[in-house]
Amino acid sequence: MELTHEQQLIQDTVQEFVENEVGADVHDADEKQKFPEDVWDGLAELDFTGMTVPEEYGGLDVDELTYSIINEELAYGHLAVATALSVHCLATSCIRQFGSEAHKEEWLPEMARGRPVGAFALSEPDAGSNPAEMSTEARLEGDEYVINGKKQWITNGERAGVVILFAKTDRDDPDTVTQFLVPKDVEGLEVGKKEDKLGLRASDTTTLIFDDVRIPAENRLTEVGRGLKAAFSILTGGRVAIASQAVGVAQAALDDSVQYANEREQFGQPIIEHQAISQKLADMQTDVQAARLLTRDAARKNEDGVAAKAAAMAKYFASETAVDVANEAVQIHGGYGYTKDFDVERYYRDAKITTIYEGTSEIQKKIIARHLKQ
């Protein structure tokens, strides 16, 4: 799991960016539920908004392990920023893998520069863990598709300029789920409710409402009925990214806890000298490192296209670890950990979402078990 010299340089660059550019905005962005656009612009200047864009279209085109490292380090500073970037990269990955040459030339160079922001619209109010139950329909009329339906839990929903949409060409046929590219400014596409969330509060999470939205037929990215297969293949890499982000949050909670335990004194000595605290920290350190190794293993396997089980294992273990470590971090901080004066309160709220989005922990265990039966 050693990093190359180039990967180490990128990790150092992200760490420096997080320290200098991200940290100052975290509390304000979380409190106001407002995404820090200046941080996004900084990511674009570093070319990170083009991580999954080929070099010929102006992208950085990083390998899977580098992608994982960048996600981990960004989440260490601000999970909402890391989440927004990973979803943007899901969108560019879809265009890269399934788009025509015309799509790539039109969208990828600008998206690599950070604008337009990409969104990934799969989930619906009644179709989360089982997207085959979606009701959004894209009906072919002449040389256009007419889209009607509602998508929910859309990261970058308000900020996005382009949406990767999954819809059925026949609402009553679950085998017709297809992938489409939808410009955000088309008539009939409306941003609905912005979610008021427990954590990840700076992240822009909305519903998207499609009311007789018309797009050219050539904006269909996959063959009819191949949308779910496309979504699942893209989400394998997405799950590695979420696992990486969970590791980043867990590492931040651990580091803050170690610092606090060395500084806070009770009964005449730093609390790290008390066995109960030191053993908590030992467990936290072991779990974080185990999660990181699982995640980097999944990243390497994803480079070879064989990561479905590894990605599920990494996301399951890393996300549950993030929740457990953040919980222990609050406990170590005591009453202070329950206040907004300390970052562990935010880690505690943010960590939970990593067990839910892009496939719940229960879905990850189902994937793992399915592979064991083969």
PDB file of C-alpha atoms in Angstrom, residues 114 155 178 195 292 319 331:
ATOM      1  CA  GLY A 114     -15.311  23.113 -12.447  1.00  0.00           C
ATOM      2  CA  THR A 155     -26.257  16.165  -4.219  1.00  0.00           C
ATOM      3  CA  THR A 178     -31.925   4.077 -19.288  1.00  0.00           C
ATOM      4  CA  GLU A 195     -33.205  18.964   2.573  1.00  0.00           C
ATOM      5  CA  ARG A 292      -7.866   2.597   5.082  1.00  0.00           C
ATOM      6  CA  SER A 319     -18.507   3.907   7.049  1.00  0.00           C
ATOM      7  CA  GLN A 331     -17.159  10.450  24.473  1.00  0.00           C
TER       8      GLN A 331
END
